[in-house]
């Protein structure tokens, strides 16, 4: 069995392949740009690398699209977004670094040739920069312009992430012609949370899974504001109302700003971007999962950082949170399939799912149980902890009542290594209230000592009337991306097994709770390799 060794936090220093930038769909092609260091597997020398795809699964790498070459971006081309202007003309807004002190301005770039299907060359005209920090704005904390949206008053709008003392700011800018931008008197929104990086602001439909173009303001809709909090390196979002006449965004009272807020992902997932995919009427979310091994390992392997599998996002029927699901195109990589039906898991059971390549797999499982009576009482000492701390405390091996049950991914044959993804229930004080958390425990993921092996957890706002719960996990050598309860709670983690690799990797379903759990249905597929960079 695995033994805890503690972990070393690598301070998130690596991002040779950094976050997704300016994703867009244009004339039949998906474009993904990303922060990239052409000179090594550590952060620095940032350019926008560029890849294209027709399905967001198989990618063709191109030369970097935007790189430091002008006084307005000499020290780096940081994050930004794409907007498709009327007449089907894409334009990119990005943050340029103008001096060694990291002073930030907002620039634009346009394709050199709109009829090149891959839009390989981008030009940065000399009327850049478009937006300077201006009076009262902290010039070293002023970055990551959003996709623009167009208001009924004929003005474009963007937000730029910033900080004023301890307040995260979403500064709002307006423009008639996309070239001359004026700062609005009030930010679109702000909250006492620390710096807001990579903000994203978009409408979601209240009655359909379909996505909406970013400028949609009418109809039965809500808006989502997402920010990446530099402080915690997690992303938080609120669902709320955009009062466009006043240009104010107000989160609903079911959704709070700050550390207690909703997250896209409760694991290693940062600096994400969404875009509207007009070809399939959906909104797609791209995130970045950096390495959690050491910087010297990254230098050895020659790369660092991955893009997560693109996810479709839409508003849950409750209107209180988003749902996320891997794009359907991922299923084209599914190979050999094994399935299980009606398999009982009693206390202590570990059932191996044999017959697939467990190091590169897609697993979908639905669990059921007869009763909630066995759920353990909520321990008052957990009240001061968040779900993540409770997970580190309780883990997957500590016997519970209802749970822990779930999957052991990337497991070695004798369980020296494994990464459990599981549910655990507890009964809250008022006896009929239950909390359910999805957890991923990193402690046993690798025998290597010098790794950061965090545990992650998020509560799942689940309807328990039918006593069923689903889990999907995408397992890919050093990454496990999981979607609990149909995409209500998601956790991504980077793990580095030493024994549970390639053909020596195993997958198990397990239950360490006294309540018997039934696997109603489990489907697992070996996944084929896509074309990649
Ligand atoms: C997020 C971030 C962005 C910035 C970029 C630079 O991690 O700090 O705010 O634009 O990275 O690479």
XYZ file of C-alpha atoms and ligand atoms in Angstrom:
545
model
C 0.000 0.000 0.000
C 1.013 3.556 -0.550
C 2.556 5.588 2.238
C 2.149 9.340 2.528
C 5.371 11.214 1.964
C 4.064 14.768 2.081
C 4.686 17.033 -0.833
C 6.841 19.786 -2.139
C 4.982 22.637 -3.778
C 6.769 23.695 -6.932
C 5.311 27.190 -6.801
C 3.644 26.837 -10.185
C 6.726 28.139 -11.912
C 6.464 26.265 -15.205
C 4.461 27.084 -18.239
C 6.410 26.573 -21.390
C 3.040 25.623 -22.844
C 0.778 28.051 -21.093
C -2.805 29.008 -21.156
C -5.168 28.972 -24.088
C -5.573 32.313 -25.822
C -8.053 33.697 -28.300
C -9.805 30.421 -29.168
C -12.148 30.921 -32.096
C -13.975 29.237 -34.939
C -13.454 30.871 -38.307
C -14.470 29.557 -41.738
C -14.543 25.907 -40.720
C -11.342 25.935 -38.673
C -10.819 26.066 -34.930
C -7.876 28.198 -33.862
C -6.127 27.830 -30.562
C -3.338 30.138 -29.508
C -1.442 29.612 -26.284
C 1.197 31.275 -24.144
C 4.459 29.675 -25.104
C 8.154 29.989 -24.376
C 10.009 28.976 -27.565
C 13.255 28.899 -25.618
C 12.555 26.364 -22.901
C 10.255 24.534 -20.519
C 10.049 27.403 -18.029
C 7.993 30.605 -18.100
C 9.493 33.512 -20.071
C 9.905 34.962 -23.605
C 6.160 34.715 -24.023
C 4.741 34.451 -27.559
C 1.377 33.264 -28.883
C 1.879 29.818 -30.364
C -0.806 28.752 -32.821
C -2.500 25.459 -33.722
C -5.464 24.702 -35.959
C -8.008 21.910 -36.060
C -11.268 20.913 -37.680
C -12.538 18.999 -34.634
C -10.659 20.382 -31.594
C -9.169 16.894 -31.101
C -6.594 16.555 -33.888
C -4.265 19.553 -34.156
C -1.799 20.924 -36.632
C 0.909 23.195 -35.224
C 1.776 26.416 -37.044
C 4.431 29.057 -36.440
C 3.820 31.473 -33.562
C 1.193 34.030 -34.552
C 2.105 36.919 -32.246
C 5.544 37.521 -30.790
C 7.436 40.495 -29.374
C 8.605 42.700 -32.232
C 7.348 46.233 -31.580
C 7.848 48.804 -28.830
C 4.321 48.062 -27.558
C 5.038 44.362 -26.899
C 8.835 44.202 -26.777
C 8.898 42.446 -23.379
C 6.128 39.910 -23.964
C 2.818 39.065 -25.589
C 0.552 38.068 -22.725
C -3.046 36.890 -22.575
C -5.941 38.070 -24.691
C -8.993 37.083 -26.701
C -10.405 37.007 -30.199
C -13.531 38.750 -31.446
C -15.144 38.165 -34.840
C -16.064 41.596 -36.176
C -19.000 42.161 -38.568
C -18.080 41.045 -42.072
C -16.512 37.894 -40.549
C -13.223 39.593 -39.646
C -11.344 38.180 -36.668
C -9.335 40.527 -34.485
C -7.205 39.704 -31.457
C -6.755 41.890 -28.411
C -3.779 40.970 -26.222
C -1.644 42.442 -23.473
C 1.738 43.787 -24.516
C 4.563 44.290 -22.030
C 6.351 47.531 -22.812
C 9.227 47.652 -20.338
C 11.281 45.497 -17.978
C 8.986 46.547 -15.101
C 6.118 44.657 -16.751
C 4.046 47.721 -17.628
C 0.996 46.492 -19.521
C -0.987 47.892 -22.456
C -3.703 46.377 -24.652
C -2.842 45.817 -28.320
C -4.550 44.373 -31.353
C -3.497 42.115 -34.187
C -5.333 41.185 -37.396
C -4.771 38.466 -40.002
C -2.423 39.518 -42.795
C -4.508 37.549 -45.277
C -8.149 36.694 -44.551
C -8.266 34.159 -47.330
C -5.485 32.017 -45.840
C -7.623 29.245 -44.299
C -5.175 28.897 -41.386
C -4.682 32.637 -40.765
C -0.992 31.974 -40.301
C 0.344 35.526 -40.340
C -0.884 38.252 -38.051
C -0.005 41.925 -38.219
C 0.178 44.401 -35.372
C -0.533 47.829 -36.884
C 1.357 50.902 -35.756
C -1.619 52.613 -34.135
C -1.062 50.208 -31.186
C -1.403 50.218 -28.243
C -5.146 50.756 -28.146
C -5.475 50.986 -24.380
C -3.018 52.418 -21.812
C -3.414 51.920 -18.071
C -4.336 55.602 -17.547
C -4.645 57.590 -14.362
C -5.484 55.638 -11.233
C -4.900 52.233 -12.877
C -2.055 50.013 -11.697
C 0.015 49.550 -14.872
C 1.607 46.302 -13.737
C -1.777 44.767 -12.965
C -3.751 45.617 -16.073
C -4.145 42.754 -18.479
C -5.976 39.989 -20.336
C -8.679 41.742 -22.425
C -11.850 39.721 -23.056
C -13.712 38.966 -26.243
C -15.645 42.159 -27.063
C -19.414 42.367 -27.032
C -21.548 44.853 -28.893
C -24.305 46.847 -27.208
C -27.572 48.170 -28.649
C -26.063 51.688 -28.311
C -23.564 50.865 -31.056
C -20.563 50.577 -28.738
C -18.210 47.651 -28.343
C -17.223 46.706 -24.824
C -14.356 44.755 -23.295
C -13.178 44.177 -19.788
C -9.575 44.167 -18.664
C -8.499 42.388 -15.468
C -6.864 44.422 -12.731
C -6.445 45.105 -9.028
C -6.953 48.186 -6.913
C -5.361 47.569 -3.520
C -7.041 44.291 -2.493
C -9.951 44.572 -4.913
C -10.144 42.550 -8.101
C -11.370 44.866 -10.853
C -13.084 44.199 -14.185
C -12.402 47.539 -15.851
C -14.848 48.278 -18.639
C -13.865 50.005 -21.880
C -16.141 51.151 -24.694
C -15.469 51.909 -28.333
C -17.482 52.740 -31.433
C -14.833 51.710 -33.946
C -12.796 49.132 -31.976
C -9.766 51.418 -32.248
C -10.428 54.236 -29.833
C -11.412 52.976 -26.394
C -12.660 54.978 -23.407
C -12.695 53.690 -19.845
C -16.162 53.635 -18.287
C -16.568 55.496 -15.034
C -17.469 52.315 -13.161
C -15.936 48.876 -13.535
C -18.341 46.214 -14.779
C -17.808 44.518 -11.432
C -15.261 44.374 -8.604
C -14.818 42.478 -5.351
C -12.370 42.242 -2.493
C -10.516 39.162 -3.705
C -7.092 40.245 -5.021
C -5.990 40.535 -8.679
C -8.375 39.339 -11.403
C -6.502 37.708 -14.263
C -8.018 36.370 -17.466
C -11.599 37.560 -16.920
C -14.311 36.090 -19.132
C -17.854 37.451 -19.482
C -20.606 35.815 -21.531
C -24.330 35.134 -21.753
C -25.865 31.709 -21.056
C -29.334 30.540 -21.988
C -31.789 29.723 -19.199
C -33.698 27.224 -21.283
C -31.253 25.487 -23.563
C -27.865 23.825 -23.610
C -27.027 25.839 -26.697
C -24.381 28.487 -26.335
C -24.915 32.143 -27.152
C -22.820 34.539 -29.147
C -21.043 36.897 -26.733
C -23.082 39.981 -27.730
C -26.502 38.383 -27.063
C -28.317 40.447 -24.435
C -31.988 39.684 -24.979
C -34.089 36.661 -24.123
C -34.213 34.315 -21.221
C -30.566 34.578 -20.304
C -28.119 35.112 -17.503
C -24.502 36.154 -17.616
C -21.390 34.493 -16.247
C -18.343 36.382 -15.005
C -15.245 34.248 -14.480
C -12.000 35.467 -12.985
C -8.681 33.721 -12.398
C -7.475 34.562 -8.910
C -3.767 35.075 -8.832
C -3.877 34.623 -5.064
C -5.039 30.990 -5.078
C -4.376 30.053 -8.721
C -7.970 28.842 -8.988
C -10.801 30.156 -11.117
C -14.086 31.391 -9.716
C -17.291 32.363 -11.440
C -20.603 33.905 -10.592
C -23.927 33.650 -12.411
C -25.846 36.909 -12.505
C -27.586 39.662 -14.416
C -25.987 42.105 -16.776
C -27.846 45.439 -16.725
C -26.576 46.624 -20.067
C -28.117 50.104 -19.967
C -26.044 50.778 -16.861
C -23.185 48.452 -17.803
C -23.262 46.787 -14.406
C -23.106 43.113 -13.643
C -24.742 41.876 -10.441
C -24.204 38.276 -9.296
C -27.318 36.401 -8.158
C -27.679 35.872 -4.438
C -27.033 32.153 -4.995
C -23.540 32.891 -6.289
C -20.797 34.660 -4.356
C -17.571 36.383 -5.345
C -14.315 35.193 -3.883
C -12.893 32.069 -2.353
C -16.250 30.592 -1.365
C -17.484 30.992 -4.927
C -18.215 28.446 -7.634
C -15.333 27.050 -9.611
C -15.102 25.666 -13.119
C -12.796 23.034 -11.748
C -11.688 22.233 -8.206
C -8.285 21.002 -9.325
C -5.375 22.148 -11.467
C -7.134 24.319 -14.057
C -6.341 27.974 -14.631
C -6.399 30.941 -17.014
C -9.248 29.452 -19.042
C -11.145 31.000 -21.934
C -14.470 30.299 -23.551
C -15.647 31.004 -27.071
C -18.878 30.631 -28.984
C -18.656 27.843 -31.543
C -21.083 28.987 -34.250
C -20.735 25.709 -36.157
C -22.431 23.740 -33.391
C -24.147 26.482 -31.410
C -22.296 25.789 -28.226
C -19.947 27.569 -25.854
C -16.599 25.855 -25.406
C -14.295 26.159 -22.406
C -10.546 25.655 -22.634
C -8.384 25.443 -19.531
C -4.730 24.990 -18.745
C -3.295 22.409 -16.347
C 0.319 23.128 -15.508
C 2.850 20.615 -14.255
C 3.104 19.698 -10.616
C 6.435 17.916 -10.889
C 9.676 19.834 -10.457
C 11.046 22.465 -12.859
C 14.111 20.294 -13.486
C 11.842 17.393 -14.594
C 10.205 19.755 -17.072
C 13.548 20.853 -18.438
C 14.465 17.151 -18.816
C 11.292 16.234 -20.637
C 11.452 19.444 -22.706
C 7.888 20.619 -22.189
C 5.551 21.756 -19.459
C 1.833 22.425 -19.219
C -1.150 20.998 -21.103
C -4.458 22.209 -22.451
C -7.367 20.324 -20.922
C -9.906 18.566 -23.142
C -12.288 21.236 -24.476
C -15.589 21.263 -22.604
C -19.023 22.394 -23.602
C -20.469 24.709 -20.907
C -24.075 25.631 -20.278
C -26.329 26.699 -17.424
C -27.809 24.019 -15.177
C -31.616 23.924 -15.020
C -31.471 25.286 -11.467
C -29.939 28.458 -12.932
C -27.435 28.390 -10.066
C -24.361 26.887 -11.676
C -22.781 25.797 -14.944
C -22.512 22.267 -16.267
C -19.494 21.084 -18.249
C -18.981 18.084 -20.464
C -16.088 16.976 -22.707
C -16.905 17.858 -26.315
C -18.604 15.023 -28.191
C -15.732 14.920 -30.725
C -13.564 13.305 -28.042
C -15.607 10.133 -28.523
C -14.031 9.669 -31.978
C -10.882 8.555 -30.125
C -12.705 5.779 -28.276
C -11.256 2.360 -29.060
C -11.752 -0.923 -27.262
C -14.710 -0.918 -24.888
C -15.487 -2.923 -21.769
C -18.635 -2.648 -19.706
C -20.112 -3.800 -16.441
C -23.722 -3.821 -15.279
C -25.250 -4.289 -11.876
C -22.052 -4.950 -9.990
C -22.307 -4.638 -6.232
C -19.496 -3.062 -4.268
C -19.502 -3.990 -0.597
C -17.314 -2.444 2.068
C -13.660 -2.908 1.059
C -14.361 -4.190 -2.476
C -11.987 -3.355 -5.289
C -13.127 -4.551 -8.715
C -10.626 -4.356 -11.522
C -11.907 -3.077 -14.873
C -9.836 -5.273 -17.152
C -9.354 -5.261 -20.894
C -8.654 -1.624 -21.707
C -5.511 0.513 -21.771
C -5.988 1.988 -18.317
C -3.316 4.671 -18.780
C -5.269 6.280 -21.621
C -8.961 5.755 -21.068
C -12.391 7.301 -20.918
C -14.588 5.874 -18.137
C -18.262 6.562 -17.542
C -19.975 5.051 -14.531
C -23.280 5.422 -12.762
C -23.569 4.375 -9.138
C -26.664 3.823 -7.023
C -27.320 3.047 -3.365
C -30.362 1.996 -1.390
C -30.369 4.580 1.348
C -28.767 7.667 2.761
C -29.096 6.469 6.342
C -25.494 5.418 6.626
C -24.056 8.806 5.698
C -21.653 9.836 8.457
C -22.563 12.798 10.577
C -20.752 15.937 9.619
C -17.820 16.255 11.998
C -17.922 19.750 13.545
C -14.126 19.952 13.203
C -14.671 20.010 9.412
C -16.640 23.216 9.664
C -13.489 25.293 9.505
C -12.094 23.285 6.606
C -12.965 23.484 2.956
C -13.855 20.381 0.951
C -10.233 20.007 -0.056
C -8.972 19.901 3.515
C -11.683 17.428 4.483
C -10.502 15.242 1.600
C -6.864 15.297 2.706
C -8.096 14.433 6.163
C -10.456 11.602 5.303
C -9.047 10.253 2.071
C -10.271 7.269 0.126
C -9.131 4.577 2.517
C -10.719 5.796 5.747
C -13.896 3.722 6.105
C -17.029 5.792 5.825
C -20.783 5.299 5.785
C -21.969 6.356 2.339
C -18.678 6.489 0.485
C -15.884 6.822 -0.154
C -16.694 5.057 -3.416
C -15.494 5.668 -6.936
C -12.557 4.825 -9.182
C -8.911 4.131 -8.539
C -7.224 5.509 -11.637
C -3.600 5.047 -12.710
C -3.171 2.235 -10.180
C -0.233 -0.141 -9.983
C -1.006 -3.858 -9.680
C -0.428 -3.969 -5.914
C -1.664 -0.445 -5.229
C 1.688 1.049 -4.376
C 0.398 3.895 -6.539
C -3.128 5.032 -7.366
C -5.129 8.211 -7.831
C -8.594 7.787 -6.351
C -11.519 9.842 -7.669
C -14.486 9.321 -5.412
C -17.601 10.559 -3.658
C -18.111 10.917 0.025
C -21.335 11.916 1.756
C -21.962 13.439 5.115
C -25.118 14.202 6.985
C -25.460 17.773 8.080
C -26.822 18.817 11.450
C -30.421 18.983 10.334
C -30.475 15.236 9.605
C -32.289 15.467 6.276
C -29.553 17.540 4.685
C -26.646 15.835 3.092
C -23.491 17.056 1.567
C -21.769 15.187 -1.183
C -18.231 15.922 -2.280
C -16.277 14.746 -5.272
C -12.649 14.211 -4.308
C -9.342 13.372 -5.893
C -6.569 12.348 -3.584
C -3.027 12.920 -4.803
C -1.045 11.518 -1.901
C -0.632 8.018 -3.363
C -0.405 8.978 -7.011
C 3.343 8.433 -7.268
C 6.213 6.865 -5.379
C 8.352 9.851 -6.325
C 8.983 11.912 -3.240
C 9.861 15.298 -4.683
C 6.438 15.953 -6.213
C 3.573 18.245 -5.369
C 0.738 15.757 -4.776
C -2.292 17.800 -3.809
C -5.768 16.520 -3.020
C -8.730 18.354 -4.480
C -12.388 18.393 -3.653
C -15.578 20.223 -4.440
C -19.116 19.862 -3.146
C -21.669 18.479 -5.571
C -25.101 20.104 -5.482
C -26.885 16.872 -6.258
C -30.486 15.780 -6.256
C -30.576 12.637 -4.140
C -34.172 11.583 -4.670
C -33.214 8.776 -7.054
C -30.049 7.873 -5.068
C -27.892 7.829 -8.150
C -24.655 9.558 -8.962
C -22.517 9.539 -12.073
C -18.810 9.991 -12.680
C -16.789 10.333 -15.851
C -12.994 10.300 -15.771
C -10.636 10.997 -18.641
C -7.337 9.357 -17.807
C -4.271 10.233 -19.844
C -0.898 9.207 -18.353
C -0.197 12.326 -16.286
C -3.662 13.840 -16.144
C -7.018 12.796 -14.752
C -10.012 14.995 -15.586
C -13.218 14.053 -13.807
C -16.818 15.183 -14.155
C -19.148 14.426 -11.249
C -22.955 14.297 -11.503
C -23.135 15.051 -15.208
C -20.588 17.877 -15.054
C -21.736 19.724 -11.936
C -18.391 19.389 -10.189
C -15.147 18.881 -12.086
C -11.631 18.098 -10.893
C -8.464 17.998 -12.988
C -5.142 16.881 -11.605
C -1.649 16.187 -12.879
C -0.092 13.027 -11.474
C 3.163 11.243 -12.206
C 3.042 7.519 -11.470
C 6.279 5.558 -11.758
C 4.878 1.985 -11.691
C 1.333 2.531 -12.962
C 2.473 3.462 -16.433
C 1.534 2.232 -19.917
C 0.652 -1.484 -19.802
C 1.269 -1.604 -16.046
C -1.515 0.810 -15.280
C -4.770 -0.551 -13.850
C -8.249 0.738 -13.198
C -10.477 -0.297 -10.295
C -13.885 0.586 -8.963
C -13.957 0.604 -5.167
C -16.100 1.159 -2.122
C -14.758 1.841 1.346
C -18.106 2.725 2.895
C -20.460 0.490 4.903
C -23.384 1.218 2.568
C -23.328 -1.147 -0.412
C -22.939 0.652 -3.701
C -24.156 -0.704 -7.030
C -22.441 0.048 -10.281
C -25.552 0.276 -12.427
C -23.533 0.716 -15.565
C -19.883 1.212 -16.328
C -18.405 1.799 -19.763
C -14.681 2.194 -20.268
C -12.822 2.749 -23.499
C -9.159 2.664 -24.460
C -8.453 5.977 -26.137
C -6.534 6.290 -29.400
C -3.954 8.991 -29.986
C -5.044 12.162 -31.754
C -2.737 14.192 -33.982
C -0.993 16.583 -31.666
C 1.669 19.228 -31.612
C -2.086 34.150 -15.979
C -1.181 35.264 -16.484
C -1.954 36.330 -17.213
C -0.898 36.910 -18.100
C -0.135 35.678 -18.515
C 1.319 35.864 -18.789
O -1.334 33.069 -15.469
O -0.440 35.801 -15.425
O -2.548 37.266 -16.347
O -1.446 37.616 -19.172
O -0.270 34.775 -17.451
O 1.886 34.679 -19.276
